[in-house]
């Protein structure tokens, strides 16, 4: 498309957004109002209020009570309704039917009744449901679980419907995950740092959105939305925590959270410190042809990384009036790997797999460095009318810096008996990068009469990233730079995005939501070393979404979904670089890597809020993953594209056997068909593969306020492109209790009892065969303490999102 046509397309979008934002009348609307009480005179904060049709109890409208228990329901048609109210620890309330004729109605106060169950002479309060399943998401109430002293990485790892492979996270098999913390994006560059340093004590609930709307970036396949706790009363509220765990090596996590609220403003501060040693081992082999002979390289690698990870998050929000608010948010995450971190690598050369050793490559090296990522955000929110129309404006600046260094102590070829045969060169690799992202975003929520709702917005993103991978060789004069493995690259990306979605209740039982997102992106990569522009791409894409939800009865809801997405390659893999690992291993960048385009079609049903079933077909073009190819006796690892289509079926059933025993089972299966182009552009047919995973979790409320949780999940072997993934499983048992009048909470937990949390697989790609398995010290014993001070805490009114979700995950 020509430049003039692109500009015209962007102008059309902006005109559309302006028209939508000014559309409709700003007229007042009569409401149904009331108040919910936990007991006489005490309001029930953040209780769930739902308005149901009196004829068939179908859902009409929902709302949450405010901090003193009051609620309002707007945009209603005249008719006969009844009110239902639910709140944790109380019996569900159903009111009598009443008529609404369009006038303001003030209902009588609703007084909730506590929910308890007697077990012999011991009274056990009915447990809060930890996991709920809705048509487009899972909702996990972390505050009701035993995960108070676990970090977020461990929480996600234990959930049966979340798949974690290294740094990659998927929900129901859907990758491209966007993680929002109070609607603030968690950068992919330090994702593991943030997830590893933040504990469940800070979290009220986590939503796993499996069918995102067009409001989210087109690179997002699923959303993990984390909502933290906040004080509901004026003054100071907070908690302090300390967690220690032991596996092969020990780890320590400590921190504090504080919230201070006044009449018109609220401030929050979260400080965490994570320290310890990450131990891992890598075992396997690779088979290649060298000088006309078949050679097998058996690898045994053990690493110990000692890290310190302080992080600081703060926010401040001020209410300007009844209809507007302004706020600031800031996050700083620092990750330092100490020079004491060591890796021992041994490669045995044999003529066949598990054969007698001919010689041995022995390499010891140390890894150290640091990364710093910061987010600074300014947001403004304005309510436009009494119908609920609103506008959000967000400005964000995200600087990131990283420097990693790997330095060999020696690299020797030894005899089978361990005698020195030959010294190879000693190498030092330094990888430094600096990135900056600027984002401006505006969103409108535009509800109208007759249950019409329009959501629209626009976003501008500018990203720059500079990388300087450098290799140095040890000589008699010290380390000297090797020009063949040293580069400087500049990456620049600009994205102009706009979206609009319309949501309409066609009838009391059917709701349709349709959206369209447009993204115009430019990507430039300059090799400063050679003076060449190695990547110069423009993309103009349109991504539609469609959701049709029909309520057959109070027990059954069915939804049909369609969504198109894109996943652009990360900054690092697009830049031209070569990293020397050892004399037989090199990794490379791939400037020719293409973005992945995905179209997904799904049909799901929710029955009685307990059973969820979804069938999905997904067509993915230009999926990319790292694959090896042999050049002589050197294995070169590089990201390459392939196509993938799949049919999947997922089921989740939540059960409650008694008031003190509940749980859920999860199962997911998919059939994969893959195709990849070889180096000579000849299509390689990949055999069909079956992916399957299942999990079960149970929660038991015991006497004396104790709570026991157990979970187990298993993923079988399957083929992903040219990779045969190894099977893995993960287990967890945790006991939670309280002391000091429930101000001090303790958790005792054991994870990965059977030592099955492994990653890796076999690859038979092009002219090399590899088989590798990794284990990351997941079998651990953990003790956690959380002490709460100040006033009680409840759900947080959500903060504003940064808007850089689709870019910052690819900084590094």
GROMACS .gro file of N, CA and C in nm, residues 357-435:
model
  237
  357UNK      N    1   3.360  -4.316   2.527
  357UNK     CA    2   3.409  -4.180   2.507
  357UNK      C    3   3.543  -4.181   2.434
  358UNK      N    4   3.551  -4.103   2.324
  358UNK     CA    5   3.677  -4.086   2.252
  358UNK      C    6   3.759  -3.972   2.311
  359UNK      N    7   3.691  -3.862   2.342
  359UNK     CA    8   3.756  -3.745   2.402
  359UNK      C    9   3.649  -3.662   2.472
  360UNK      N   10   3.693  -3.557   2.542
  360UNK     CA   11   3.602  -3.479   2.627
  360UNK      C   12   3.635  -3.331   2.614
  361UNK      N   13   3.531  -3.249   2.592
  361UNK     CA   14   3.546  -3.103   2.597
  361UNK      C   15   3.501  -3.056   2.734
  362UNK      N   16   3.591  -2.994   2.810
  362UNK     CA   17   3.561  -2.945   2.944
  362UNK      C   18   3.569  -2.793   2.944
  363UNK      N   19   3.460  -2.730   2.987
  363UNK     CA   20   3.455  -2.583   2.991
  363UNK      C   21   3.391  -2.538   3.121
  364UNK      N   22   3.459  -2.453   3.194
  364UNK     CA   23   3.404  -2.388   3.312
  364UNK      C   24   3.397  -2.238   3.283
  365UNK      N   25   3.285  -2.176   3.321
  365UNK     CA   26   3.274  -2.032   3.302
  365UNK      C   27   3.182  -1.971   3.406
  366UNK      N   28   3.190  -1.841   3.419
  366UNK     CA   29   3.106  -1.767   3.513
  366UNK      C   30   3.016  -1.672   3.436
  367UNK      N   31   2.894  -1.653   3.491
  367UNK     CA   32   2.796  -1.563   3.431
  367UNK      C   33   2.761  -1.454   3.533
  368UNK      N   34   2.762  -1.331   3.490
  368UNK     CA   35   2.720  -1.223   3.579
  368UNK      C   36   2.672  -1.105   3.496
  369UNK      N   37   2.604  -1.015   3.563
  369UNK     CA   38   2.549  -0.899   3.493
  369UNK      C   39   2.431  -0.842   3.568
  370UNK      N   40   2.355  -0.757   3.499
  370UNK     CA   41   2.240  -0.693   3.563
  370UNK      C   42   2.140  -0.650   3.456
  371UNK      N   43   2.019  -0.626   3.501
  371UNK     CA   44   1.917  -0.565   3.415
  371UNK      C   45   1.834  -0.471   3.501
  372UNK      N   46   1.794  -0.361   3.440
  372UNK     CA   47   1.711  -0.261   3.508
  372UNK      C   48   1.598  -0.224   3.415
  373UNK      N   49   1.475  -0.231   3.464
  373UNK     CA   50   1.361  -0.187   3.385
  373UNK      C   51   1.271  -0.100   3.471
  374UNK      N   52   1.226   0.012   3.413
  374UNK     CA   53   1.142   0.107   3.485
  374UNK      C   54   1.019   0.141   3.402
  375UNK      N   55   0.908   0.167   3.470
  375UNK     CA   56   0.785   0.216   3.405
  375UNK      C   57   0.740   0.342   3.478
  376UNK      N   58   0.714   0.447   3.403
  376UNK     CA   59   0.659   0.571   3.458
  376UNK      C   60   0.532   0.604   3.381
  377UNK      N   61   0.423   0.619   3.451
  377UNK     CA   62   0.295   0.638   3.383
  377UNK      C   63   0.215   0.751   3.449
  378UNK      N   64   0.155   0.833   3.365
  378UNK     CA   65   0.063   0.938   3.407
  378UNK      C   66  -0.071   0.911   3.342
  379UNK      N   67  -0.178   0.904   3.422
  379UNK     CA   68  -0.309   0.875   3.364
  379UNK      C   69  -0.413   0.975   3.414
  380UNK      N   70  -0.517   0.990   3.332
  380UNK     CA   71  -0.629   1.078   3.365
  380UNK      C   72  -0.758   1.009   3.325
  381UNK      N   73  -0.857   1.010   3.412
  381UNK     CA   74  -0.986   0.948   3.384
  381UNK      C   75  -1.097   1.050   3.406
  382UNK      N   76  -1.190   1.055   3.311
  382UNK     CA   77  -1.302   1.151   3.316
  382UNK      C   78  -1.432   1.078   3.288
  383UNK      N   79  -1.528   1.090   3.381
  383UNK     CA   80  -1.662   1.039   3.355
  383UNK      C   81  -1.739   1.146   3.279
  384UNK      N   82  -1.801   1.104   3.168
  384UNK     CA   83  -1.863   1.201   3.078
  384UNK      C   84  -2.010   1.224   3.104
  385UNK      N   85  -2.080   1.124   3.157
  385UNK     CA   86  -2.222   1.143   3.186
  385UNK      C   87  -2.267   1.037   3.285
  386UNK      N   88  -2.395   1.043   3.322
  386UNK     CA   89  -2.450   0.951   3.421
  386UNK      C   90  -2.477   0.813   3.364
  387UNK      N   91  -2.472   0.797   3.233
  387UNK     CA   92  -2.491   0.665   3.174
  387UNK      C   93  -2.367   0.577   3.191
  388UNK      N   94  -2.254   0.639   3.223
  388UNK     CA   95  -2.131   0.564   3.238
  388UNK      C   96  -2.028   0.591   3.132
  389UNK      N   97  -2.053   0.686   3.042
  389UNK     CA   98  -1.952   0.720   2.942
  389UNK      C   99  -1.828   0.774   3.012
  390UNK      N  100  -1.711   0.731   2.963
  390UNK     CA  101  -1.587   0.772   3.028
  390UNK      C  102  -1.475   0.778   2.926
  391UNK      N  103  -1.369   0.850   2.964
  391UNK     CA  104  -1.250   0.864   2.880
  391UNK      C  105  -1.127   0.842   2.966
  392UNK      N  106  -1.031   0.766   2.914
  392UNK     CA  107  -0.904   0.743   2.982
  392UNK      C  108  -0.791   0.788   2.890
  393UNK      N  109  -0.696   0.863   2.947
  393UNK     CA  110  -0.577   0.904   2.874
  393UNK      C  111  -0.456   0.855   2.953
  394UNK      N  112  -0.362   0.789   2.885
  394UNK     CA  113  -0.244   0.733   2.950
  394UNK      C  114  -0.118   0.772   2.872
  395UNK      N  115  -0.018   0.820   2.943
  395UNK     CA  116   0.113   0.849   2.886
  395UNK      C  117   0.216   0.767   2.963
  396UNK      N  118   0.303   0.698   2.890
  396UNK     CA  119   0.395   0.605   2.954
  396UNK      C  120   0.535   0.618   2.895
  397UNK      N  121   0.634   0.611   2.983
  397UNK     CA  122   0.774   0.606   2.941
  397UNK      C  123   0.839   0.487   3.008
  398UNK      N  124   0.905   0.402   2.929
  398UNK     CA  125   0.966   0.279   2.981
  398UNK      C  126   1.110   0.269   2.933
  399UNK      N  127   1.208   0.302   3.018
  399UNK     CA  128   1.348   0.276   2.984
  399UNK      C  129   1.391   0.139   3.036
  400UNK      N  130   1.480   0.073   2.963
  400UNK     CA  131   1.531  -0.059   3.003
  400UNK      C  132   1.679  -0.068   2.968
  401UNK      N  133   1.753  -0.135   3.054
  401UNK     CA  134   1.896  -0.149   3.033
  401UNK      C  135   1.938  -0.289   3.078
  402UNK      N  136   2.031  -0.350   3.006
  402UNK     CA  137   2.074  -0.486   3.038
  402UNK      C  138   2.220  -0.504   2.999
  403UNK      N  139   2.293  -0.580   3.082
  403UNK     CA  140   2.431  -0.615   3.050
  403UNK      C  141   2.460  -0.753   3.108
  404UNK      N  142   2.486  -0.850   3.023
  404UNK     CA  143   2.520  -0.986   3.064
  404UNK      C  144   2.660  -1.020   3.018
  405UNK      N  145   2.734  -1.092   3.101
  405UNK     CA  146   2.871  -1.128   3.066
  405UNK      C  147   2.896  -1.274   3.100
  406UNK      N  148   2.949  -1.348   3.004
  406UNK     CA  149   2.989  -1.487   3.023
  406UNK      C  150   3.138  -1.498   2.996
  407UNK      N  151   3.214  -1.544   3.095
  407UNK     CA  152   3.360  -1.547   3.083
  407UNK      C  153   3.412  -1.686   3.115
  408UNK      N  154   3.482  -1.748   3.017
  408UNK     CA  155   3.538  -1.881   3.038
  408UNK      C  156   3.658  -1.876   3.132
  409UNK      N  157   3.668  -1.979   3.218
  409UNK     CA  158   3.792  -2.001   3.294
  409UNK      C  159   3.890  -2.080   3.209
  410UNK      N  160   3.838  -2.178   3.137
  410UNK     CA  161   3.921  -2.257   3.046
  410UNK      C  162   3.829  -2.332   2.950
  411UNK      N  163   3.888  -2.381   2.840
  411UNK     CA  164   3.820  -2.467   2.745
  411UNK      C  165   3.923  -2.569   2.694
  412UNK      N  166   3.912  -2.695   2.741
  412UNK     CA  167   4.014  -2.795   2.716
  412UNK      C  168   3.955  -2.919   2.649
  413UNK      N  169   4.033  -2.980   2.561
  413UNK     CA  170   4.004  -3.112   2.510
  413UNK      C  171   4.084  -3.212   2.593
  414UNK      N  172   4.011  -3.308   2.656
  414UNK     CA  173   4.074  -3.404   2.745
  414UNK      C  174   4.062  -3.545   2.687
  415UNK      N  175   4.147  -3.633   2.733
  415UNK     CA  176   4.138  -3.775   2.699
  415UNK      C  177   4.027  -3.838   2.782
  416UNK      N  178   3.984  -3.962   2.747
  416UNK     CA  179   3.882  -4.028   2.830
  416UNK      C  180   3.925  -4.042   2.976
  417UNK      N  181   4.056  -4.043   3.002
  417UNK     CA  182   4.105  -4.054   3.139
  417UNK      C  183   4.121  -3.917   3.206
  418UNK      N  184   4.090  -3.809   3.135
  418UNK     CA  185   4.099  -3.677   3.193
  418UNK      C  186   4.229  -3.605   3.171
  419UNK      N  187   4.318  -3.658   3.086
  419UNK     CA  188   4.445  -3.592   3.059
  419UNK      C  189   4.428  -3.484   2.952
  420UNK      N  190   4.499  -3.374   2.968
  420UNK     CA  191   4.489  -3.262   2.874
  420UNK      C  192   4.549  -3.298   2.740
  421UNK      N  193   4.470  -3.285   2.634
  421UNK     CA  194   4.519  -3.307   2.498
  421UNK      C  195   4.545  -3.175   2.425
  422UNK      N  196   4.452  -3.081   2.444
  422UNK     CA  197   4.466  -2.955   2.368
  422UNK      C  198   4.390  -2.844   2.439
  423UNK      N  199   4.451  -2.726   2.442
  423UNK     CA  200   4.383  -2.609   2.496
  423UNK      C  201   4.315  -2.534   2.381
  424UNK      N  202   4.185  -2.506   2.399
  424UNK     CA  203   4.113  -2.424   2.303
  424UNK      C  204   4.109  -2.280   2.354
  425UNK      N  205   4.066  -2.190   2.269
  425UNK     CA  206   4.068  -2.049   2.307
  425UNK      C  207   3.971  -2.019   2.420
  426UNK      N  208   4.009  -1.922   2.501
  426UNK     CA  209   3.928  -1.877   2.614
  426UNK      C  210   3.850  -1.752   2.570
  427UNK      N  211   3.719  -1.754   2.590
  427UNK     CA  212   3.631  -1.652   2.532
  427UNK      C  213   3.557  -1.577   2.644
  428UNK      N  214   3.531  -1.449   2.617
  428UNK     CA  215   3.442  -1.369   2.702
  428UNK      C  216   3.337  -1.304   2.613
  429UNK      N  217   3.209  -1.331   2.641
  429UNK     CA  218   3.098  -1.270   2.568
  429UNK      C  219   3.030  -1.164   2.654
  430UNK      N  220   3.007  -1.048   2.594
  430UNK     CA  221   2.937  -0.939   2.664
  430UNK      C  222   2.819  -0.897   2.577
  431UNK      N  223   2.701  -0.897   2.635
  431UNK     CA  224   2.580  -0.857   2.561
  431UNK      C  225   2.515  -0.741   2.635
  432UNK      N  226   2.525  -0.623   2.578
  432UNK     CA  227   2.469  -0.503   2.640
  432UNK      C  228   2.359  -0.447   2.551
  433UNK      N  229   2.254  -0.395   2.613
  433UNK     CA  230   2.144  -0.335   2.536
  433UNK      C  231   2.080  -0.224   2.616
  434UNK      N  232   2.027  -0.126   2.544
  434UNK     CA  233   1.952  -0.015   2.603
  434UNK      C  234   1.827   0.007   2.519
  435UNK      N  235   1.713   0.019   2.585
  435UNK     CA  236   1.587   0.036   2.513
  435UNK      C  237   1.505   0.146   2.579
   0.00000   0.00000   0.00000
